[in-house]
Coordinates of C-alpha atoms (C1' of nucleotides) in Angstrom, one line a residue:
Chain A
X1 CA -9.6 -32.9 100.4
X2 CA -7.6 -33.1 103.7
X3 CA -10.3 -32.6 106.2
X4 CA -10.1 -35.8 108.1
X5 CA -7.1 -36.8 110.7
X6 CA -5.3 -37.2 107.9
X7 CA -2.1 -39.6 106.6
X8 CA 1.7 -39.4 107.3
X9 CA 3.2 -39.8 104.8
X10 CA 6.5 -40.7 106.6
X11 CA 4.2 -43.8 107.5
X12 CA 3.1 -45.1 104.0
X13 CA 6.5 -44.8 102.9
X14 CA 7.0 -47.4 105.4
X15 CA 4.7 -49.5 103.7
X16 CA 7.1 -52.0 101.6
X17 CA 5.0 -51.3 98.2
X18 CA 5.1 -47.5 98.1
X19 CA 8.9 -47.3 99.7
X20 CA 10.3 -46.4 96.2
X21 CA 7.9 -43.0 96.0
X22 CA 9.7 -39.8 96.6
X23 CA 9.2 -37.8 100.2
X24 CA 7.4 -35.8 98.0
X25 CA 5.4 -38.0 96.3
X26 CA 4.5 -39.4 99.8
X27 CA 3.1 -36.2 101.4
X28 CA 1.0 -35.6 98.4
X29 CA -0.8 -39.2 98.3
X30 CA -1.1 -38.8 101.8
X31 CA -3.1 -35.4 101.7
X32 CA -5.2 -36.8 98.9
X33 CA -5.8 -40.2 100.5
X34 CA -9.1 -39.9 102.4
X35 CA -9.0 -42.5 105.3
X36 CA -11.7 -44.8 106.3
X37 CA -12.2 -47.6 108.4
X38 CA -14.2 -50.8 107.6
X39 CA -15.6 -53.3 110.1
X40 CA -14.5 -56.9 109.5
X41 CA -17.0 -59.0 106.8
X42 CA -18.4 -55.2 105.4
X43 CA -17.8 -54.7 101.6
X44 CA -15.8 -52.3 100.6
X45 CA -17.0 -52.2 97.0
X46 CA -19.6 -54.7 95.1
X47 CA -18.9 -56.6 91.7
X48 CA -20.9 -54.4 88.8
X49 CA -20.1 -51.7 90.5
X50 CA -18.3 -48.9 88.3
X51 CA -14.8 -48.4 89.2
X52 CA -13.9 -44.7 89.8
X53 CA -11.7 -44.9 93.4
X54 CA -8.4 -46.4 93.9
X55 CA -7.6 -47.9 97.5
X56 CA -4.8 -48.3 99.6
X57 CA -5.2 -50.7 102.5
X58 CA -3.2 -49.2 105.4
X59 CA -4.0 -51.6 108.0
X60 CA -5.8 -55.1 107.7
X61 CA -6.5 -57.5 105.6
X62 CA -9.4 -57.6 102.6
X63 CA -10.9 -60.2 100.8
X64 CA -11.6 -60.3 97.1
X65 CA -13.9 -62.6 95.6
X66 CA -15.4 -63.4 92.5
X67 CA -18.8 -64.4 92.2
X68 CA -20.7 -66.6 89.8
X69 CA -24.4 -67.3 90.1
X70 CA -24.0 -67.2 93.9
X71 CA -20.9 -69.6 93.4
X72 CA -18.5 -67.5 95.6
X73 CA -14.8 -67.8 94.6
X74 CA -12.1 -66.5 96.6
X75 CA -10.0 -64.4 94.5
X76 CA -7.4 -63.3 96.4
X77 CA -6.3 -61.8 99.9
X78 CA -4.6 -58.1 100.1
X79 CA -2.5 -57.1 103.1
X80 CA -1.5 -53.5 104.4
X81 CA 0.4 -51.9 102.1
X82 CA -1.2 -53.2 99.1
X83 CA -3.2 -51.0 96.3
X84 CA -6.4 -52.6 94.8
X85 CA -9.5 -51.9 93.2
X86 CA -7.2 -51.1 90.3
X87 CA -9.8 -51.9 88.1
X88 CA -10.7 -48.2 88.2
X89 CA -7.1 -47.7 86.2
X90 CA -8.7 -49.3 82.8
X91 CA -11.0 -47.5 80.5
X92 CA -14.8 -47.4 81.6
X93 CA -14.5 -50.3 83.9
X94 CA -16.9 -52.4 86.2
X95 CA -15.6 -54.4 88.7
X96 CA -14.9 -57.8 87.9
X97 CA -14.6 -58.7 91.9
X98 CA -16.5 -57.9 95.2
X99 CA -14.1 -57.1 98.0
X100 CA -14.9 -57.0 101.7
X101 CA -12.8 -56.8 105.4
X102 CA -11.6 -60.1 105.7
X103 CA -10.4 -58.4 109.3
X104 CA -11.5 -55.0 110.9
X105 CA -9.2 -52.4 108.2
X106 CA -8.4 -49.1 107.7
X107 CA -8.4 -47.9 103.9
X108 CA -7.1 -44.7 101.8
X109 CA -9.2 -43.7 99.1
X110 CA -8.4 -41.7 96.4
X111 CA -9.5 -40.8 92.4
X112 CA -7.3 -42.1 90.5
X113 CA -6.9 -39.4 88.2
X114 CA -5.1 -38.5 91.6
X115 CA -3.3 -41.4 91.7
X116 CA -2.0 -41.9 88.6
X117 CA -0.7 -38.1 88.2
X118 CA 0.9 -38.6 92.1
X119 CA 2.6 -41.6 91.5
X120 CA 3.2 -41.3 87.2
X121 CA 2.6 -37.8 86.5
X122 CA 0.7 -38.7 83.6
X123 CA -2.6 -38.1 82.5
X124 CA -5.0 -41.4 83.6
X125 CA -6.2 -41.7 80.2
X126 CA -3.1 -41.8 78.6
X127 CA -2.1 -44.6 81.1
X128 CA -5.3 -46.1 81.2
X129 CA -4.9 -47.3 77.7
X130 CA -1.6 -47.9 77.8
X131 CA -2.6 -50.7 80.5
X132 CA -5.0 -51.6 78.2
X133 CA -2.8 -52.9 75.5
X134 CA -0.2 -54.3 77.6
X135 CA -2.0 -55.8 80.7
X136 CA -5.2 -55.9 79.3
X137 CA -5.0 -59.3 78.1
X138 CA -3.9 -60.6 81.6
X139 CA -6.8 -59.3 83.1
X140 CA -9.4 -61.5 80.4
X141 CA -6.9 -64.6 81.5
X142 CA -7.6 -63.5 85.2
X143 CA -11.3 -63.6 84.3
X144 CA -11.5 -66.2 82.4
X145 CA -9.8 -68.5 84.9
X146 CA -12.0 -67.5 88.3
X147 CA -14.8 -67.8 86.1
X148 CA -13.8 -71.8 85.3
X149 CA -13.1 -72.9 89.0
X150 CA -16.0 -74.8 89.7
X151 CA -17.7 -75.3 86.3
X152 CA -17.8 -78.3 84.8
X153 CA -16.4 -78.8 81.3
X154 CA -19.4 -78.1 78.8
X155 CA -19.7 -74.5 80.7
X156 CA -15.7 -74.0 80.3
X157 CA -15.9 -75.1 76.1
X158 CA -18.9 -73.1 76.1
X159 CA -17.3 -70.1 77.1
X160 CA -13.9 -70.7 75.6
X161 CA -15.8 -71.1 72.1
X162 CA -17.4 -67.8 72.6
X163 CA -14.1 -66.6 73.6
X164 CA -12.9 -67.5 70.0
X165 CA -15.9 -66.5 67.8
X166 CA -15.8 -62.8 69.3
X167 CA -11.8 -63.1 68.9
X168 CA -11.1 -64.4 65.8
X169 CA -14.7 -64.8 64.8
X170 CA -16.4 -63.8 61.0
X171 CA -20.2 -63.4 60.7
X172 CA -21.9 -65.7 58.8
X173 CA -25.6 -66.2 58.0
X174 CA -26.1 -69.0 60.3
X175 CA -23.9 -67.7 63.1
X176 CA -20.1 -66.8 63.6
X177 CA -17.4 -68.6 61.6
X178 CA -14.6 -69.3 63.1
X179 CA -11.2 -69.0 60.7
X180 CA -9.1 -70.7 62.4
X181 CA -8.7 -74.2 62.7
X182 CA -8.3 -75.4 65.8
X183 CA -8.2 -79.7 66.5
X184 CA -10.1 -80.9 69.5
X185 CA -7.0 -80.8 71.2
X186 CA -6.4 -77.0 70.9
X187 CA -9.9 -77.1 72.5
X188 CA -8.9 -79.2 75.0
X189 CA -6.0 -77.2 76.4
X190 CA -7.5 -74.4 76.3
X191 CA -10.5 -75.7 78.7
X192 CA -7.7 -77.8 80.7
X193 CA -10.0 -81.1 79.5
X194 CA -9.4 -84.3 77.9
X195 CA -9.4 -84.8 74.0
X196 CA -11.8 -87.4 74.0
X197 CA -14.3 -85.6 76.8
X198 CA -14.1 -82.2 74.2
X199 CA -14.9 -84.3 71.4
X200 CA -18.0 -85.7 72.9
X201 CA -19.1 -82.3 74.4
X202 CA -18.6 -81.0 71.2
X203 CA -20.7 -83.5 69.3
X204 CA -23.1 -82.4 72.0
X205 CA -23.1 -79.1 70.9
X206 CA -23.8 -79.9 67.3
X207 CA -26.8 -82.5 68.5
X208 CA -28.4 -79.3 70.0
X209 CA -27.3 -76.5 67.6
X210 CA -25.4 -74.9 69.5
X211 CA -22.9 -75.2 66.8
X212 CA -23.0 -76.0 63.5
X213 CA -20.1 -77.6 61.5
X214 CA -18.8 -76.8 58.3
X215 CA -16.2 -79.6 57.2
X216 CA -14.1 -79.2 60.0
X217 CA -14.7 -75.7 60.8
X218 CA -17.1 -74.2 63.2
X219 CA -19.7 -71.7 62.8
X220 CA -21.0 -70.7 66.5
X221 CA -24.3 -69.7 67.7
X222 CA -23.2 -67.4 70.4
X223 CA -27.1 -67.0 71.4
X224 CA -27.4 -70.3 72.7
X225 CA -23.9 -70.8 74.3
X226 CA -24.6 -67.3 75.9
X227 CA -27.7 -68.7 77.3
X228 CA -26.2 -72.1 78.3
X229 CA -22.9 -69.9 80.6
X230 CA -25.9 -67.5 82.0
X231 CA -28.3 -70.3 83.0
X232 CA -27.7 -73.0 85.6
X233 CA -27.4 -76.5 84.8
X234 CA -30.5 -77.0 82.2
X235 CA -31.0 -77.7 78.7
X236 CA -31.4 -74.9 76.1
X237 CA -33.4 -76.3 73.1
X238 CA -33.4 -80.1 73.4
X239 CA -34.6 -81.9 76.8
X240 CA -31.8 -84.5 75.7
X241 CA -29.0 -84.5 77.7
X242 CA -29.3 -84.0 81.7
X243 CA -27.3 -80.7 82.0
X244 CA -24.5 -81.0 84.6
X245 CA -24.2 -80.3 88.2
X246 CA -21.9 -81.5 90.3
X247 CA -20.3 -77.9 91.0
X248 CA -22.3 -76.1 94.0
X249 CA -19.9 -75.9 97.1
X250 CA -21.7 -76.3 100.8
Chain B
X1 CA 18.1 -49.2 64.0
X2 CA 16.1 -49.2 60.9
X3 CA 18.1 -51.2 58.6
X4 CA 15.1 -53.6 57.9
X5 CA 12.7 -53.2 55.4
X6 CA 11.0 -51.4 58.3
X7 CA 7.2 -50.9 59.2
X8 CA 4.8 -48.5 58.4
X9 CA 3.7 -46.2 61.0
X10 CA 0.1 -45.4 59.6
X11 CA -0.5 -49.1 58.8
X12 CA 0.5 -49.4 62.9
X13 CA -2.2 -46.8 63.1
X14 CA -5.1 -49.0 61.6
X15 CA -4.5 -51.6 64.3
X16 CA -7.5 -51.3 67.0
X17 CA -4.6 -51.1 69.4
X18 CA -3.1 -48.4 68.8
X19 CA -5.0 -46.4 67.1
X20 CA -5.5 -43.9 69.6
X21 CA -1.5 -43.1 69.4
X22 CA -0.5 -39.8 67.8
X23 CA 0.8 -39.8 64.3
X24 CA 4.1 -39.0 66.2
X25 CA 4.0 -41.8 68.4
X26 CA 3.2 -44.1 65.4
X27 CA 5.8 -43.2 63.7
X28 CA 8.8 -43.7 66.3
X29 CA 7.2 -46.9 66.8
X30 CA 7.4 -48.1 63.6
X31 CA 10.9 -47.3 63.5
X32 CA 12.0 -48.6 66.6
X33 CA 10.0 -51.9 65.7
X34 CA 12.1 -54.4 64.6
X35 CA 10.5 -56.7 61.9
X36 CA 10.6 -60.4 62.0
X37 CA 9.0 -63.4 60.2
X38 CA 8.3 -66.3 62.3
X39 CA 6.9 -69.7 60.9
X40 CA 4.0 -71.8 62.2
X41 CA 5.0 -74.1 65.5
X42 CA 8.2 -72.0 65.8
X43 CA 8.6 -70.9 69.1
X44 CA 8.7 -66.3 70.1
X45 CA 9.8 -66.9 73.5
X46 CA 10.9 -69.5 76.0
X47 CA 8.8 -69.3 79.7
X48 CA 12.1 -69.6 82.1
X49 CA 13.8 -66.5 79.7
X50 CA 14.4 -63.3 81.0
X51 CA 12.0 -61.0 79.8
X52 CA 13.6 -57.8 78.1
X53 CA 11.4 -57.4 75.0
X54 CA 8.5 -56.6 74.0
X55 CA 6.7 -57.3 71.2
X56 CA 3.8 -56.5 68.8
X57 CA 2.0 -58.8 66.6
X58 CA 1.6 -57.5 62.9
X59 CA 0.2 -60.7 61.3
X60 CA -0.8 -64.3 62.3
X61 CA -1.8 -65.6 65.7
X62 CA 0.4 -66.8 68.2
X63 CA -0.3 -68.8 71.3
X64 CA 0.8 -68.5 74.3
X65 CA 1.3 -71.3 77.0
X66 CA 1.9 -72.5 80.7
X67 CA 4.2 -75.6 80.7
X68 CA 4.2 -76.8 83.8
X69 CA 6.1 -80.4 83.9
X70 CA 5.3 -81.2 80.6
X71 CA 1.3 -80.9 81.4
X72 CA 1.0 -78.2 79.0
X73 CA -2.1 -75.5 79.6
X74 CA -3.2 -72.9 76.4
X75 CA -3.5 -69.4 78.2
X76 CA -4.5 -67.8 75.6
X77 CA -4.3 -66.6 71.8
X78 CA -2.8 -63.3 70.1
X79 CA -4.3 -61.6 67.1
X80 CA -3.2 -59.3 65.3
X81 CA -2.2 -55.7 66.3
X82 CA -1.8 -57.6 70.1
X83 CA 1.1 -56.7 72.2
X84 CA 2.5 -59.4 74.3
X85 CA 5.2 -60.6 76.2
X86 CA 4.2 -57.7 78.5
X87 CA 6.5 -59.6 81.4
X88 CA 9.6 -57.5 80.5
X89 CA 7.3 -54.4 81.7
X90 CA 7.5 -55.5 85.4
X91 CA 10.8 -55.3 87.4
X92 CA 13.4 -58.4 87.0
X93 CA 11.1 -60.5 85.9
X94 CA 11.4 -63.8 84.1
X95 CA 8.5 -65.4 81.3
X96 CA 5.7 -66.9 83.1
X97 CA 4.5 -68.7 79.9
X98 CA 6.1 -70.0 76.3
X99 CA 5.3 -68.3 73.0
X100 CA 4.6 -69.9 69.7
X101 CA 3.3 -68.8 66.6
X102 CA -0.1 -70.7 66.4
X103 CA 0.1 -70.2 62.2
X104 CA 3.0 -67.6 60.3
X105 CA 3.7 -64.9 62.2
X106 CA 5.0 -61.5 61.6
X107 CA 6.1 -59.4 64.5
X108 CA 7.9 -56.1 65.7
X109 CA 10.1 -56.5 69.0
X110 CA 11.3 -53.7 70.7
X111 CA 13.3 -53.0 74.1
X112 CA 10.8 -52.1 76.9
X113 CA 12.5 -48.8 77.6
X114 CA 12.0 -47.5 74.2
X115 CA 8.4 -48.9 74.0
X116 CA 7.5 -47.2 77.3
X117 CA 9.3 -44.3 76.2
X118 CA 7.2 -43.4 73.2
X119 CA 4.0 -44.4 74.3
X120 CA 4.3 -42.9 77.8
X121 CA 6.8 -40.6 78.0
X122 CA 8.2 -42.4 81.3
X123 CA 11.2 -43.4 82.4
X124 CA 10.4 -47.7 81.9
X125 CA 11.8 -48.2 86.0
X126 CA 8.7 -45.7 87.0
X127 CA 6.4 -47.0 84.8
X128 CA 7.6 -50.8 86.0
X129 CA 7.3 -49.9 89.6
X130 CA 4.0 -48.5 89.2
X131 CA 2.5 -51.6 87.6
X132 CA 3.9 -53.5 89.9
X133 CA 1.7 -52.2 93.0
X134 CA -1.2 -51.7 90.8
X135 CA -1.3 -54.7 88.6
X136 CA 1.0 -56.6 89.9
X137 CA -1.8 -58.9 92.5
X138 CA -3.5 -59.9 88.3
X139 CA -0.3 -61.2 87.7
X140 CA 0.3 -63.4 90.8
X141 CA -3.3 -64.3 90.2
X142 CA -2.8 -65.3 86.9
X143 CA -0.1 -67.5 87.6
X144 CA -2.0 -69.0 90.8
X145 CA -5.0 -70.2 88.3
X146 CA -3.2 -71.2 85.0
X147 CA -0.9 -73.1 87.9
X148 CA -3.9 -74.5 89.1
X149 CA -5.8 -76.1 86.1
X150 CA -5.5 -80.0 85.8
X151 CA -3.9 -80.1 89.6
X152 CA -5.6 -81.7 92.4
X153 CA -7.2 -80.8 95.6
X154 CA -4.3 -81.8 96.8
X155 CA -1.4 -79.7 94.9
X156 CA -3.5 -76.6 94.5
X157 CA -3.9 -76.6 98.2
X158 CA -0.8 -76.8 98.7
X159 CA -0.1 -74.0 96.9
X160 CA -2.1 -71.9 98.3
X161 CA -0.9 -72.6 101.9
X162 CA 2.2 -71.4 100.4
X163 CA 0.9 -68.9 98.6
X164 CA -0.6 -67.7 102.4
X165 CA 2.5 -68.3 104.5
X166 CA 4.5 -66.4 102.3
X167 CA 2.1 -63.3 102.9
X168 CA 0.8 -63.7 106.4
X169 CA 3.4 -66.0 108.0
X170 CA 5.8 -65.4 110.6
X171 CA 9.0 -67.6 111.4
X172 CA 8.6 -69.9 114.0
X173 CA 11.0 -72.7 115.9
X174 CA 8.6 -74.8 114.4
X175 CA 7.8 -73.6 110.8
X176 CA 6.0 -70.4 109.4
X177 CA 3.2 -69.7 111.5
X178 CA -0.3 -68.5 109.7
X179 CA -1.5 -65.0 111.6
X180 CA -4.5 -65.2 110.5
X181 CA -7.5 -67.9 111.1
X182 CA -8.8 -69.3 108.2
X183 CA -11.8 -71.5 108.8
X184 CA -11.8 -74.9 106.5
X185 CA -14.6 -72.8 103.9
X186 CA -12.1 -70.0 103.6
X187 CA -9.3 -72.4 102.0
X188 CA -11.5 -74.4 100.1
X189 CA -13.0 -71.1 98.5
X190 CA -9.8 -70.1 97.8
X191 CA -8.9 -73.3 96.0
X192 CA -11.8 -74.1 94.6
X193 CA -12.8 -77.3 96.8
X194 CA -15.6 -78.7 98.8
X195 CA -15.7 -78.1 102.6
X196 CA -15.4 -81.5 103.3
X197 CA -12.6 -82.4 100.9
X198 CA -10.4 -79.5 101.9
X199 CA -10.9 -80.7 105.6
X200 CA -9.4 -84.8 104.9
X201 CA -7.1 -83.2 102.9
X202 CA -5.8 -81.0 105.8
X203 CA -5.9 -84.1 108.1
X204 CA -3.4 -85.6 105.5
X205 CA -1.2 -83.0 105.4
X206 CA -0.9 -83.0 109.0
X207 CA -0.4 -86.6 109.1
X208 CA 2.5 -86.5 107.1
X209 CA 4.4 -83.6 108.9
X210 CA 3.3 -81.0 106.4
X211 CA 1.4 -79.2 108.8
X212 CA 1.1 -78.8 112.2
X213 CA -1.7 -77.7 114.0
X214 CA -1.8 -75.2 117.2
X215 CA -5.4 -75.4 118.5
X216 CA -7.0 -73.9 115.4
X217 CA -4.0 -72.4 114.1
X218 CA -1.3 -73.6 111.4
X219 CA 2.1 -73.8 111.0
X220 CA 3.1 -74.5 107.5
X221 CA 6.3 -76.3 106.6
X222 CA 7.6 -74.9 103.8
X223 CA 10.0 -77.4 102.3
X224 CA 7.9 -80.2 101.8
X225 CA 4.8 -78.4 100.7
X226 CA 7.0 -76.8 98.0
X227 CA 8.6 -80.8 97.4
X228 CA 5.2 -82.0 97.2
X229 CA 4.4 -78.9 94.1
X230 CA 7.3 -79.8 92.4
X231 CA 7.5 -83.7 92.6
X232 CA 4.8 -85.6 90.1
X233 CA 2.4 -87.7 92.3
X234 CA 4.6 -89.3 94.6
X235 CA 4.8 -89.5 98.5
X236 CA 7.4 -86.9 100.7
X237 CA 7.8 -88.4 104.4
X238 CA 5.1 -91.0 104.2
X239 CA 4.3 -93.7 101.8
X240 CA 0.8 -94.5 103.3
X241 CA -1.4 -91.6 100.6
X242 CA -1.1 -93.3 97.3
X243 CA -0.8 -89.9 96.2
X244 CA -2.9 -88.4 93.1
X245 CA -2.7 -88.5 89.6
X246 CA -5.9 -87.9 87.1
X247 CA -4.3 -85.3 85.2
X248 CA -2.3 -85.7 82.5
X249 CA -3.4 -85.4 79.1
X250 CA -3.2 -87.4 76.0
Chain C
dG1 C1' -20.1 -72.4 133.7
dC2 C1' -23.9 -72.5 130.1
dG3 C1' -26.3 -72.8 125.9
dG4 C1' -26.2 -71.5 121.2
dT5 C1' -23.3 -71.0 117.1
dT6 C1' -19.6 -72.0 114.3
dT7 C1' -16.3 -75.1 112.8
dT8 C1' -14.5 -79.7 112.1
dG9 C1' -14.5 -84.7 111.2
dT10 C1' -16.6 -88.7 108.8
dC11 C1' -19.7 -91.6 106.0
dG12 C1' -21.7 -93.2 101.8
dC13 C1' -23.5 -92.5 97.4
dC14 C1' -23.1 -91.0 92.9
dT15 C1' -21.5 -88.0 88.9
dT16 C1' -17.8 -86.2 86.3
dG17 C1' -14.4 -86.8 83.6
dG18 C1' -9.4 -88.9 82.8
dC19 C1' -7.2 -92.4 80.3
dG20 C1' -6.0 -96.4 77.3
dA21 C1' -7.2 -98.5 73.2
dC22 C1' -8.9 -98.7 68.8
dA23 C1' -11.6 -98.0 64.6
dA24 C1' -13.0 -94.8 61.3
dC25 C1' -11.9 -90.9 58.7
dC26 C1' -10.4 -86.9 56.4
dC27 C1' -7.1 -84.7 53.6
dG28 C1' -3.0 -83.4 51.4
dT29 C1' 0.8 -85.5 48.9
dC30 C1' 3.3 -88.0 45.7
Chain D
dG1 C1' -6.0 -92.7 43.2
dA2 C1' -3.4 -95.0 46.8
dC3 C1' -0.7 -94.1 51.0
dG4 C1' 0.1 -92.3 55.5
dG5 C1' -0.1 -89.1 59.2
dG6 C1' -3.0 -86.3 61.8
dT7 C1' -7.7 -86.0 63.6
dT8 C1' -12.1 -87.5 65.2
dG9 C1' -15.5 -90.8 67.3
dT10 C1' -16.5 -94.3 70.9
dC11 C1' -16.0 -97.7 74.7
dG12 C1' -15.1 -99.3 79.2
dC13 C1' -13.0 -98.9 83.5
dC14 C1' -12.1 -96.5 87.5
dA15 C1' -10.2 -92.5 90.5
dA16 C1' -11.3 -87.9 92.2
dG17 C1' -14.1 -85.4 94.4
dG18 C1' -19.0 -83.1 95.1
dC19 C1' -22.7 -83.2 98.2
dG20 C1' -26.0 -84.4 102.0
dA21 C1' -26.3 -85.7 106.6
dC22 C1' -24.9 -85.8 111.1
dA23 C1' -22.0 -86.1 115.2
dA24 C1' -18.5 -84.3 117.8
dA25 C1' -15.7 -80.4 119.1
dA26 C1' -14.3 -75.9 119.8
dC27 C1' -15.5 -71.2 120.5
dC28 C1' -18.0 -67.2 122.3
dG29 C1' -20.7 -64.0 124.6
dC30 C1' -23.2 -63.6 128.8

DNA sequence: GCGGTTTTGTCGCCTTGGCGACAACCCGTC
DNA sequence: GACGGGTTGTCGCCAAGGCGACAAAACCGC
């Protein structure tokens, strides 16, 4: 696994991220890092991809974007130095992002099985889900919030009730029941919307079954709001209401 | 430190969570666990505290927030067998968001050390550092979009000029100079703008002395973009923008 | 220097959605 | 079963900002 040039390690300790690793720890993630160089605007891995490498950018700059019915968002920018594609850390993992040379770069590759035992000396698995229940739930935020720039408020309730159901959700003969209460306002916070505007969308919802209401609790149809995140701005079962669409960028 | 009525390590064991700890495991963390009751509204944690717990949900659902001046945004929501308050896991770090229990709580708090201890078997400054690198870029991510919801073009671009000087910049007589060349797109993908609208907006900032260009490159001045995050819609040098101010809720 | 390409600057029109202001209403409590 | 606070439903007005369409610059490879 040390065919190519090669790494010095003396030079990725330089590197202000991994300065705390041991000299020892150094030369063996340089002898396992397998260099590569990427052209500027090439991908370095595609979103849906499955994750299985961990990279180190050693010189360069990438670009990480997330993207949404060819609505591109841009994610995030990683400099030398930095570690990413982390994603391959969690348990049987796609990735959520696509990342490609913002500039001409030079990357390490490694498993990180590799990694993890290098830089831990653990077994991935046992770290893998230890991430899982501690930074798991930051990673859902993190998707959960690229995936709302740019959509318009029903998508963002749409998603955030579907959120819920599979959270907190009880099946029901007509859909999923939610057991909590939550007021419009909860709602509205969580979707960073007016009260009023969540009220109406909500009414909405109920007009074209999308939910059903009980009293004042919900039972979801996550069929139909699954359709209404997937599809582009149409209508699901009534013609009614005009869809949205004021969210394409140019 | 197992005064309390304590916790019972094969009921820990029936939460999804955790299930895949050993029996072992299981049962040093329900001894370590400290129990605690917390009513409905009653806030877990402050955002602004340093972070040196961590803690495990056992019943209830909490909530956890981003307050930024007084616009309040719901992150997200904690069911049971959740652990949270996972900040204390990364080096010095302070609560990015506020805790409260969303209806009666119960839940165990531990010291990060010990918590890392048992489930890893790592010293918790290895453990920290290693998250850091890997995970760390989620978190600053995180922040950047809760940050972001209910702000204007304006403020979130600010921010992320920030956000880029701080990474790419270099000092300068003038400022903090931007290495690299961002076209107009880039930054409006990155804050989630139009073309058009990111381009008047970067004609306003250089009008007021926020920016200054250098043929097509920027130099950033970091005081009063950060004046212009902090401060509520108001005007820094020049009165002439009236400013912004859709976003508050009711 | 030249011509094509990329980037920037500007309009105007039009939708989304924030916000204030109430009225109606539900629901638990006394 | 009446009261009162929290919740929901609805309007109207208006600011923010998306989007198409171009023109003007700046940039780049030859």
């Amino acid at each position: 696994m040390s065919p190519k040039p090669g790494i010095d390690g003396k030079a990725l300790g330089r590197l202000p991220n991994l300065a705390w690793l041991s000299p020892d720890q150094l030369q063996g993630l340089a002898q396992s890092l397998v260099p590569q160089k990427i052209k500027r605007r090439d991908t370095i891995f595609f979103e849906g991809e499955s994750a299985n490498r961990v990279f180190v950018l050693l010189s360069g700059v990438a670009k990480l974007s997330f993207i949404h019915r060819d609505e591109r968002v841009l994610v995030g920018l990683v400099g030398p130095g930095e570690v990413f594609g982390v994603s391959s850390l969690l348990p049987h993992m796609t990735r959520p992002f696509r990342c490609d040379a913002f500039s001409d770069c030079t990357i390490g590759v490694v498993r990180p099985e590799t990694f993890v035992g290098l830089v831990l000396g653990v077994p991935l698995e046992r770290f893998s889900r230890t991430l899982e229940i501690t930074v798991g739930r930051w990673w859902m935020m993190l998707q959960r919030y690229t995936n709302f720039v740019g959509l318009s408020v029903r998508e963002r309730l749409a998603g955030a009730l579907l959120e819920l159901s599979a959270k907190f959700g009880v099946e029901d003969a007509r859909g999923t029941l939610l057991t909590l209460k939550f007021t419009h306002a909860d709602l509205a916070e969580l979707v960073g919307a007016s009260r009023q505007r969540t009220t109406e969308q909500l009414n909405e919802f109920e007009d074209e079954g999308i939910i059903i209401r009980d009293g004042r609790r919900v039972i979801i149809v996550p069929q139909q709001l699954r359709a209404l995140i997937e599809t582009p701005a149409n209508e699901t079962a009534r013609p009614a209401h005009d869809g949205v669409g004021q969210n394409r960028r140019n």
